[in-house]
Short mmCIF file of C-alpha atoms and ligand atoms in Angstrom, two decimals:
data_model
loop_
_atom_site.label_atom_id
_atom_site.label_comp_id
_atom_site.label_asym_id
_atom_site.label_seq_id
_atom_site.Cartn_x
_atom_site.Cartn_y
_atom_site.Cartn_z
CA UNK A 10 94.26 54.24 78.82
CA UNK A 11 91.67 52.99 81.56
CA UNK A 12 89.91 55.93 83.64
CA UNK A 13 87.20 54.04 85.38
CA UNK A 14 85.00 56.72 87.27
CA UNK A 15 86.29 54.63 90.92
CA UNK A 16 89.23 51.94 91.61
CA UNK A 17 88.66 50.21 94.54
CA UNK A 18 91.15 47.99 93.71
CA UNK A 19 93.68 50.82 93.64
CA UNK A 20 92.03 51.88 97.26
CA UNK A 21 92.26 48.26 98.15
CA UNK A 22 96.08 47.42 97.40
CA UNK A 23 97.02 50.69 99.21
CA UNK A 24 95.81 49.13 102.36
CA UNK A 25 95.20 45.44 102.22
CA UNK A 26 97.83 44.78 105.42
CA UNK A 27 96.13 47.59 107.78
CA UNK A 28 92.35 45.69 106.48
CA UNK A 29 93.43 41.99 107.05
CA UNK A 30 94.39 43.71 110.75
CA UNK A 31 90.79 44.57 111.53
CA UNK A 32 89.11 41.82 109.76
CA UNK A 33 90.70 38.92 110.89
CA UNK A 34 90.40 38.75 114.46
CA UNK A 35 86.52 39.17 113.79
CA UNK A 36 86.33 36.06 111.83
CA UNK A 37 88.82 34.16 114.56
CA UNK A 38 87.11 35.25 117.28
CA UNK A 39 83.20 34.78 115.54
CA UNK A 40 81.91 37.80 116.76
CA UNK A 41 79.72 38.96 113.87
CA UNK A 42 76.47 40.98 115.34
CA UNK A 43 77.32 44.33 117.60
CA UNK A 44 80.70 43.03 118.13
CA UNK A 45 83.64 45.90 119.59
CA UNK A 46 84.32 46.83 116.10
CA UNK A 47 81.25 48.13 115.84
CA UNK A 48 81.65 50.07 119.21
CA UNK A 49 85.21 51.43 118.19
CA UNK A 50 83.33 52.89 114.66
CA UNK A 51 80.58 54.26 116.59
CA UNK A 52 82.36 56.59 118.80
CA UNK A 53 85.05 57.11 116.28
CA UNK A 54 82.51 58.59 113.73
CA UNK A 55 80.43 60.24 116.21
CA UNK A 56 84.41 61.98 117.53
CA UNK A 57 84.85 63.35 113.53
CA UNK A 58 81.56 64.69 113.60
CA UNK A 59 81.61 66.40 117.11
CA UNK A 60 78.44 64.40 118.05
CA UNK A 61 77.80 62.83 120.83
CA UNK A 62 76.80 59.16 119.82
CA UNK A 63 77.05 57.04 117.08
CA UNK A 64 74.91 54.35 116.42
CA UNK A 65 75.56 52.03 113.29
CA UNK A 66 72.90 50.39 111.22
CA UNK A 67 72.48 48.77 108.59
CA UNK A 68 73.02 51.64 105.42
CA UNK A 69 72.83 55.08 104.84
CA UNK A 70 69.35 54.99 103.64
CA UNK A 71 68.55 53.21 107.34
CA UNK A 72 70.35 55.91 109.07
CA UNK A 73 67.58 58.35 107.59
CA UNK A 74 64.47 55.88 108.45
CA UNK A 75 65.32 55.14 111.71
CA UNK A 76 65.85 59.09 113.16
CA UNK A 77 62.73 59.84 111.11
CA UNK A 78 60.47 57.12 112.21
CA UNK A 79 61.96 58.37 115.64
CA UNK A 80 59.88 61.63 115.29
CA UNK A 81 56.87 59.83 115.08
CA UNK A 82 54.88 61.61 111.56
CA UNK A 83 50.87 61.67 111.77
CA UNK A 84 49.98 61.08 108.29
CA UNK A 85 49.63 64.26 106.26
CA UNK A 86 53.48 65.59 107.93
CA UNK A 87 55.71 66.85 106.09
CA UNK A 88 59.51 66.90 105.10
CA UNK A 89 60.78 69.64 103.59
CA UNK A 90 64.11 68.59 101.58
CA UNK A 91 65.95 68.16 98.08
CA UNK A 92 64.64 67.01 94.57
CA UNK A 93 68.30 66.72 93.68
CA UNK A 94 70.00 64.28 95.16
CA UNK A 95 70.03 59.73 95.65
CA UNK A 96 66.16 58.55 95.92
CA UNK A 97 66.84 57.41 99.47
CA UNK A 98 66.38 60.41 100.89
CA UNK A 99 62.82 60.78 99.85
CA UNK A 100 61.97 57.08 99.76
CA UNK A 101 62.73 57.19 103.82
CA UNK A 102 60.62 60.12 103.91
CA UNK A 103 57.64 58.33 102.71
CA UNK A 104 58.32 54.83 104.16
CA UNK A 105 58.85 56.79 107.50
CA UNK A 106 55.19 58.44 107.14
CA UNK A 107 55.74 61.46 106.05
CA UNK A 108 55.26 63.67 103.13
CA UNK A 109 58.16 64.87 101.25
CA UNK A 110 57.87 68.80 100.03
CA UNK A 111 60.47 69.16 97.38
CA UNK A 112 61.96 72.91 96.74
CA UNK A 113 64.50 74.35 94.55
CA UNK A 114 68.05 74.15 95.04
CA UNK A 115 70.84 76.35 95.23
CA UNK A 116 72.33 76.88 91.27
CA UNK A 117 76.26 76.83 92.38
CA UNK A 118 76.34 73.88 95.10
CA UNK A 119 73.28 71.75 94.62
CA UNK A 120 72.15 71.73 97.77
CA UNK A 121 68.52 73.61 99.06
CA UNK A 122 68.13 76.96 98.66
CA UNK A 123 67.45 78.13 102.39
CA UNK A 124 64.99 81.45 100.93
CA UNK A 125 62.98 78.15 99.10
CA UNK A 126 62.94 76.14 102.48
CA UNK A 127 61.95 78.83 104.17
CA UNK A 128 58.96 79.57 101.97
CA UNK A 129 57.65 75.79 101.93
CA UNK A 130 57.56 76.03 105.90
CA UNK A 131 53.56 75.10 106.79
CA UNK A 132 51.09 74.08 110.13
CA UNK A 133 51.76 70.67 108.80
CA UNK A 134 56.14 70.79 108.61
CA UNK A 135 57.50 68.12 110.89
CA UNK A 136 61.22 68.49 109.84
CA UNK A 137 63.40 69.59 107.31
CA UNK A 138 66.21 67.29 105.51
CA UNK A 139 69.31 69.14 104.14
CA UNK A 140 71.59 67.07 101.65
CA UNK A 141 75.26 67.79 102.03
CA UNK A 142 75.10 66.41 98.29
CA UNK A 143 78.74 65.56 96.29
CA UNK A 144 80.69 66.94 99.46
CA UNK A 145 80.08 70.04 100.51
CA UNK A 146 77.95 71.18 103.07
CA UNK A 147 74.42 72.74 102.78
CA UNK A 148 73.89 76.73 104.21
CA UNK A 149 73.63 75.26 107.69
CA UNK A 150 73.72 78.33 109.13
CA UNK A 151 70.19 79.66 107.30
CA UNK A 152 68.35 76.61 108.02
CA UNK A 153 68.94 76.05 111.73
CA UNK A 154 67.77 79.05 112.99
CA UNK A 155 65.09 78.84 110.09
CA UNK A 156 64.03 74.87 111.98
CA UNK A 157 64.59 76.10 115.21
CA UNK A 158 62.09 79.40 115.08
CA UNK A 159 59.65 76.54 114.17
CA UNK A 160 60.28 74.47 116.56
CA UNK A 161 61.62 71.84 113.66
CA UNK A 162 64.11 68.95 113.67
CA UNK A 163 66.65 68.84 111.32
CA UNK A 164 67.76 65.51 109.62
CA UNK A 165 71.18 65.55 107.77
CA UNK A 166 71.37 63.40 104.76
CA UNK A 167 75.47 63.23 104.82
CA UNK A 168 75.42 60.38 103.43
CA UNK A 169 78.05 61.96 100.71
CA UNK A 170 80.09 64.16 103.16
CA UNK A 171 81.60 62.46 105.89
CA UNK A 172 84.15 64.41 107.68
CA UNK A 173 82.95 67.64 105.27
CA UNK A 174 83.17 70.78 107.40
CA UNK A 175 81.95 74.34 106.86
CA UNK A 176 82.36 78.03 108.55
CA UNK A 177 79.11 78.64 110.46
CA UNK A 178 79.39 81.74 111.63
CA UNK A 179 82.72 82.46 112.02
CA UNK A 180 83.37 78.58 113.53
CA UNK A 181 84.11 75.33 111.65
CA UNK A 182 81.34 73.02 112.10
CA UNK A 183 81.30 69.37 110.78
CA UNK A 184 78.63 67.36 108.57
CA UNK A 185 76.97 66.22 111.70
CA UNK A 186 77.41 68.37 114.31
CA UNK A 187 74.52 70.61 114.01
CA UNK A 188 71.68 68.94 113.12
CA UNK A 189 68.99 67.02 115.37
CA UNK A 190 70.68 63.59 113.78
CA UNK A 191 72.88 62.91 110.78
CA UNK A 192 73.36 59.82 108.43
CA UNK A 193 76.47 58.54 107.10
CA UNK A 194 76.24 56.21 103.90
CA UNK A 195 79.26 53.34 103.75
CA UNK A 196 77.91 52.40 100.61
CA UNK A 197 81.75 50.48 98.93
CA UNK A 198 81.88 54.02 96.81
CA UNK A 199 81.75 56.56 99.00
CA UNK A 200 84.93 58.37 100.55
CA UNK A 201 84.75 55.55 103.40
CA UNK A 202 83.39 52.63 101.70
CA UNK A 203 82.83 49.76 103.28
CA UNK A 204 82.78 45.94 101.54
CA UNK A 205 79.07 46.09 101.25
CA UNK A 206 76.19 48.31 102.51
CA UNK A 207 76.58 50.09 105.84
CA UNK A 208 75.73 53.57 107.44
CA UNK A 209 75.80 55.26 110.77
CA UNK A 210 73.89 57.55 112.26
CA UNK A 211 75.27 60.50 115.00
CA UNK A 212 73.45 62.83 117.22
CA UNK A 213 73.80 65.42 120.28
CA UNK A 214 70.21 64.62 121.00
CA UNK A 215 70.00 61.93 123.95
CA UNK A 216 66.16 61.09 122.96
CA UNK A 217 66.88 60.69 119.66
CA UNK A 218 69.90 58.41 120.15
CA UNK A 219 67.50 56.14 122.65
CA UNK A 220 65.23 56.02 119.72
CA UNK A 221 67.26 55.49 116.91
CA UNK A 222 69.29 52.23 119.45
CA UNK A 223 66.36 50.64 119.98
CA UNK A 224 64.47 50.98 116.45
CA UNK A 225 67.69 49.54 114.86
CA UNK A 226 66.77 45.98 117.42
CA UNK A 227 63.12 45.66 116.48
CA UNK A 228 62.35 48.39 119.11
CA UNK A 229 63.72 46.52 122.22
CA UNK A 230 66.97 46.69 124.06
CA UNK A 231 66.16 44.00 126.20
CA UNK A 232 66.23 40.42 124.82
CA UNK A 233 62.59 39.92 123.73
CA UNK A 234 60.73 42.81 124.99
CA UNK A 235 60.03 45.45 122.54
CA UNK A 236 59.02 48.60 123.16
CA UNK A 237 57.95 49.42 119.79
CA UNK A 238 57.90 48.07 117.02
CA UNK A 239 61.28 48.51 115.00
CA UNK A 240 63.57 46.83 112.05
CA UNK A 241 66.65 44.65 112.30
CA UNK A 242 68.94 47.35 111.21
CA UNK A 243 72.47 46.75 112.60
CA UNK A 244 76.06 47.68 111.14
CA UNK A 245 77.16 44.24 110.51
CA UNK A 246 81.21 43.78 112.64
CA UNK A 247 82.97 42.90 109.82
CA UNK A 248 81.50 46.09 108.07
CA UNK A 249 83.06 48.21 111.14
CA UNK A 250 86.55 46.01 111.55
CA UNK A 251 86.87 47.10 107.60
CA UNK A 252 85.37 50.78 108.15
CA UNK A 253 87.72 51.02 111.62
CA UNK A 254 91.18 50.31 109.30
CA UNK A 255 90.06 52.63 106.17
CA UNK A 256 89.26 55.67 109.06
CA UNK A 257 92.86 56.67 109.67
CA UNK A 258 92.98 57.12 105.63
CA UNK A 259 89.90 59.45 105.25
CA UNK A 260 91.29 62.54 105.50
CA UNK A 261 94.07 62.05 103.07
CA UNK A 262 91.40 60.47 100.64
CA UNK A 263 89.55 63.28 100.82
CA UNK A 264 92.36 65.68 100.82
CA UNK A 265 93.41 63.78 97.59
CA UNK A 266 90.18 64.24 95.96
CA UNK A 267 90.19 67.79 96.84
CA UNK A 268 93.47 68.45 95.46
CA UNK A 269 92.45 66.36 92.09
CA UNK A 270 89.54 68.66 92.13
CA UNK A 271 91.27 71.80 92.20
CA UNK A 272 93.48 70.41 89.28
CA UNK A 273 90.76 69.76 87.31
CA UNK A 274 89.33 72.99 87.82
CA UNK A 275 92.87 74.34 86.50
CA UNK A 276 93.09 72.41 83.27
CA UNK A 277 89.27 72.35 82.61
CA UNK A 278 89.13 76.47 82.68
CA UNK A 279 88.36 78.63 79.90
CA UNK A 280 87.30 74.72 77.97
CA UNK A 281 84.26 76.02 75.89
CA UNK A 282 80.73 73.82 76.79
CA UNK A 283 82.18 73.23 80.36
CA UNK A 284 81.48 74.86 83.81
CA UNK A 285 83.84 73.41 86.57
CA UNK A 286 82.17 72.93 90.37
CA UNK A 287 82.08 75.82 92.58
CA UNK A 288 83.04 75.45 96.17
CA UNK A 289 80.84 77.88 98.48
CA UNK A 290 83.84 79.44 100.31
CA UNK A 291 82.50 78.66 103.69
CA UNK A 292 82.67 75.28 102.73
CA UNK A 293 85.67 72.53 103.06
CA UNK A 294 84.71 70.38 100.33
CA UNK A 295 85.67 66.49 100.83
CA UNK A 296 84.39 66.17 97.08
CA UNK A 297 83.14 62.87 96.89
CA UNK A 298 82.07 63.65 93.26
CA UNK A 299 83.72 66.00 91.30
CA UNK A 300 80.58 67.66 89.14
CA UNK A 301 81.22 69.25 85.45
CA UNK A 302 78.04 70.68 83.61
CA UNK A 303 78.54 70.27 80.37
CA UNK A 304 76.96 71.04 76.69
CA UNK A 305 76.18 67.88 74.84
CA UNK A 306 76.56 65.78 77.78
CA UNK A 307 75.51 62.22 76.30
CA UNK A 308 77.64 62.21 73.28
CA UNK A 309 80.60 63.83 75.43
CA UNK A 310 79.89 60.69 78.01
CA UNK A 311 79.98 58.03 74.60
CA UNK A 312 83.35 60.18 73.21
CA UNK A 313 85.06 59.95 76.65
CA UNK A 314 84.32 56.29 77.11
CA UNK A 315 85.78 55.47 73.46
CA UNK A 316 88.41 56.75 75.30
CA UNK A 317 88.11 54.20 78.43
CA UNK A 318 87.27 57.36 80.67
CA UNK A 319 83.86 56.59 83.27
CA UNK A 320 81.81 59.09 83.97
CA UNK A 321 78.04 58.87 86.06
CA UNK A 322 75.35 61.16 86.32
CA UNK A 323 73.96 62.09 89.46
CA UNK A 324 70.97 62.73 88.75
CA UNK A 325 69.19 62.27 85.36
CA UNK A 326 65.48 62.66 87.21
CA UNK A 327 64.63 64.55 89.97
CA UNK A 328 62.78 63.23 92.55
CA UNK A 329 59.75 65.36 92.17
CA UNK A 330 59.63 63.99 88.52
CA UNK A 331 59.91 60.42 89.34
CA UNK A 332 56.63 57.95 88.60
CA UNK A 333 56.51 57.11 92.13
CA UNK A 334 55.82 60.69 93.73
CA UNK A 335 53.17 61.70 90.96
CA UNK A 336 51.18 62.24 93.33
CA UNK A 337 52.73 64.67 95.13
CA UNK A 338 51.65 66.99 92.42
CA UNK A 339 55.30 66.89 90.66
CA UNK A 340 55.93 68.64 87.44
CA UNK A 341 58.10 69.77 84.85
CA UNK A 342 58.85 73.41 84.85
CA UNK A 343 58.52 73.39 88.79
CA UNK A 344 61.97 73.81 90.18
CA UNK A 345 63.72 74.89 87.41
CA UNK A 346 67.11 75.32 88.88
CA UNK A 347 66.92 71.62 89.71
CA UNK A 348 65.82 70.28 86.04
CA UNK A 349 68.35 72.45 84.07
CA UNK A 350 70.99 70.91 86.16
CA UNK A 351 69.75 67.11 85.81
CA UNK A 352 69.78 68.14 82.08
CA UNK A 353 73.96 68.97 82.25
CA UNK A 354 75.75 67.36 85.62
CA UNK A 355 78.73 65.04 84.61
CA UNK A 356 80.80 63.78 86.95
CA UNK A 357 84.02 62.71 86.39
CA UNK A 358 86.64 60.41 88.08
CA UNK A 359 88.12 62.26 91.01
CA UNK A 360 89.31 59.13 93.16
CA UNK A 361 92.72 59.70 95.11
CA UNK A 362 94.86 57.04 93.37
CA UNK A 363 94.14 58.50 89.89
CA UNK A 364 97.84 59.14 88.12
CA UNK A 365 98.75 62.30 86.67
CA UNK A 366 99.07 60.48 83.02
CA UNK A 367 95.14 59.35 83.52
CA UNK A 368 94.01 62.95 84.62
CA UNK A 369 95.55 64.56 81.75
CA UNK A 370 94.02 62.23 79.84
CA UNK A 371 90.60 62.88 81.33
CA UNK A 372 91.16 66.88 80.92
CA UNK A 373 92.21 65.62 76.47
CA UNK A 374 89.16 63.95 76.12
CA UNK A 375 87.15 66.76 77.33
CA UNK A 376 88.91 69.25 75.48
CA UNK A 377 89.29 67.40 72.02
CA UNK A 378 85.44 66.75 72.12
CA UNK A 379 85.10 70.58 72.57
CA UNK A 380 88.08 71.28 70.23
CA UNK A 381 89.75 73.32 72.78
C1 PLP B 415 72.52 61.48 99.27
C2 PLP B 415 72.37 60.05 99.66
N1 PLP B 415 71.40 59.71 100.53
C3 PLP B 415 71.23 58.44 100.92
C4 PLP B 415 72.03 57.43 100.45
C5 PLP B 415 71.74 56.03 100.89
O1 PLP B 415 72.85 55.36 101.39
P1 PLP B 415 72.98 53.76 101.24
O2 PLP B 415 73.25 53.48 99.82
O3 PLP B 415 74.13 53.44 102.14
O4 PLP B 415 71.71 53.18 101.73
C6 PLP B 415 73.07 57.74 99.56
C7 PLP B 415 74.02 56.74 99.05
O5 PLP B 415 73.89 55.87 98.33
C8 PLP B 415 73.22 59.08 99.13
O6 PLP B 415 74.17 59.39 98.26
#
């Protein structure tokens, strides 16, 4: 049986009538750059993620440049934010200006360890860059009050977690919402994929949303005159007609996902060599991976795809080990938490169209490699 670690053509045959909708009157009508598609997406998103704008560009990893090159670094500034998690979020870092500082994470969700943020914090700390990494929030409600008693913006990398929500004291607050600005990734895999790259970014923050408008039109909003000096960096309008039909479906995807999770967790427990993912309670998890950590991960990955089951890992190397940011001073040994878990994270299919016949047979691979 066939268990690839996604089917988009699954997704795709689910909803090809509600696509061809969207899409088609964009090609009829040949309205391809900023077109009302793009519009509708824009203040749908920024609705889900109680913001007050939403501007799209051109990815998710452009939906991190553009707010950060928005707050201006001097060079030596720097970012604090996570080793674990897609390269993009430090590669926008640098390319922005700035320096990224790379602390530990949190063992049970991934995501930074506020107590470690806290403790990088220096004269020189121009913002600080949560990842909302597989799905679930970060501890939103340390690190705000943590960026805002120094003065800090706060850049949310949710490029995973669209539409993930989580109880911040006492109220349910959405990936989004609370930071200075936010990206969303549209990357075709994610829980709202679209049919090539695309991203969004929302904020609250009216200066930020100027910025971020006008950076993503080589720094001008006015034909020809430029302000600055900024990228091409628009969501493309068939990207949005495609994005605007898949919306409606996002929270039953992700309710799907979370309901495949929880099965997993079920029929994975007690499985020797295998920890299932912990949710942080406060969190509502839209699990856009579904993260094992396992014992003998490579030659459980080569067993399970004998067996035509996919599995990924996010991620091998962390970014404070990667080539490129040796000199940042990276080394092994330095954030432990993050290392041991590069050394065991599996992640295994967790898409919403998966069959009950191909999750048990996920759950029999796993167990008849452990002999359980
Ligand atoms: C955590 C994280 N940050 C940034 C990105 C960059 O998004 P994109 O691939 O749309 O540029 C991704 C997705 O790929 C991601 O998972």
């Amino acid at each position: 049986m066939n268990v690839p670690i996604l089917d988009l053509k699954a997704q795709h045959a689910t909803i090809r009538e509600a696509l061809m909708q969207q899409v088609l009157p964009v090609i009829e009508g040949q309205t391809f750059i900023l077109g009302q598609p793009v519009l509708d997406l824009e203040a749908a998103v920024a609705a889900l993620s109680h913001a007050t704008w939403g501007i799209g560009v051109a990815s998710g990893t452009d939906g991190l440049l553009l707010p950060m090159k928005a707050l201006d670094f001097k060079p030596g500034d720097e970012v604090i934010t996570s080793p674990f998690t897609f390269f993009a979020t430090a590669g926008t870092i640098h390319n922005a200006g700035g320096r990224p500082v790379f602390v530990d994470i949190d063992p049970l969700t991934y995501n930074l360890d506020p107590a470690q943020v806290a403790a990088a914090v220096t004269p020189r700390t121009r913002a600080i860059m949560p990842v909302h990494l597989y799905g679930q929030m970060a501890a939103m409600e340390a690190l705000m009050p943590l960026a805002a008693q120094h003065g800090l913006p706060v850049i949310e990398d949710a490029c995973q977690s669209i539409g993930a929500r989580r109880k911040v004291n006492g109220a349910w607050r959405m990936a989004g919402e609370l930071g200075t600005a936010t990206s969303f990734s549209f990357f075709p895999s994610k829980n709202l994929g679209g049919w090539g790259d695309a991203g969004l970014v929302v904020t609250s923050d009216e200066s930020m949303e100027q910025r971020v408008r006008r950076l993503r039109t080589h720094g001008g909003l006015r034909m020809y005159h430029h302000e600055e000096i900024g990228f091409n960096s628009r969501l493309d309008t068939l990207q949005a007609a495609v994005l605007l039909a898949k919306l409606p479906y996002l929270e039953r995807w992700s309710a799907a996902r979370r309901a495949n999770a929880a099965w997993f967790n079920e029929a994975l427990a007690g499985v020797p060599g295998v920890s299932t993912p912990a949710t942080d309670p406060l969190n509502e998890h839209i699990f856009h991976q579904y993260v094992v950590q396992v014992d003998r991960r490579e030659a459980l990955q080569a067993h399970l795809k004998a067996m035509g089951v996919g599995t990924a890992v996010y991620y091998s190397v962390p970014l404070h080990l990667q080539e490129c940011f040796a000199f940042l001073g990276g080394k092994p040994g330095k954030l432990p938490v993050c290392e041991a878990a590069a050394h065991r994270v599996l992640a295994l299919p967790v898409y919403p169209e998966m069959t009950e016949a191909q999750k048990a047979h996920v759950v029999a691979g796993i167990r008849g490699f452990y002999g359980a």
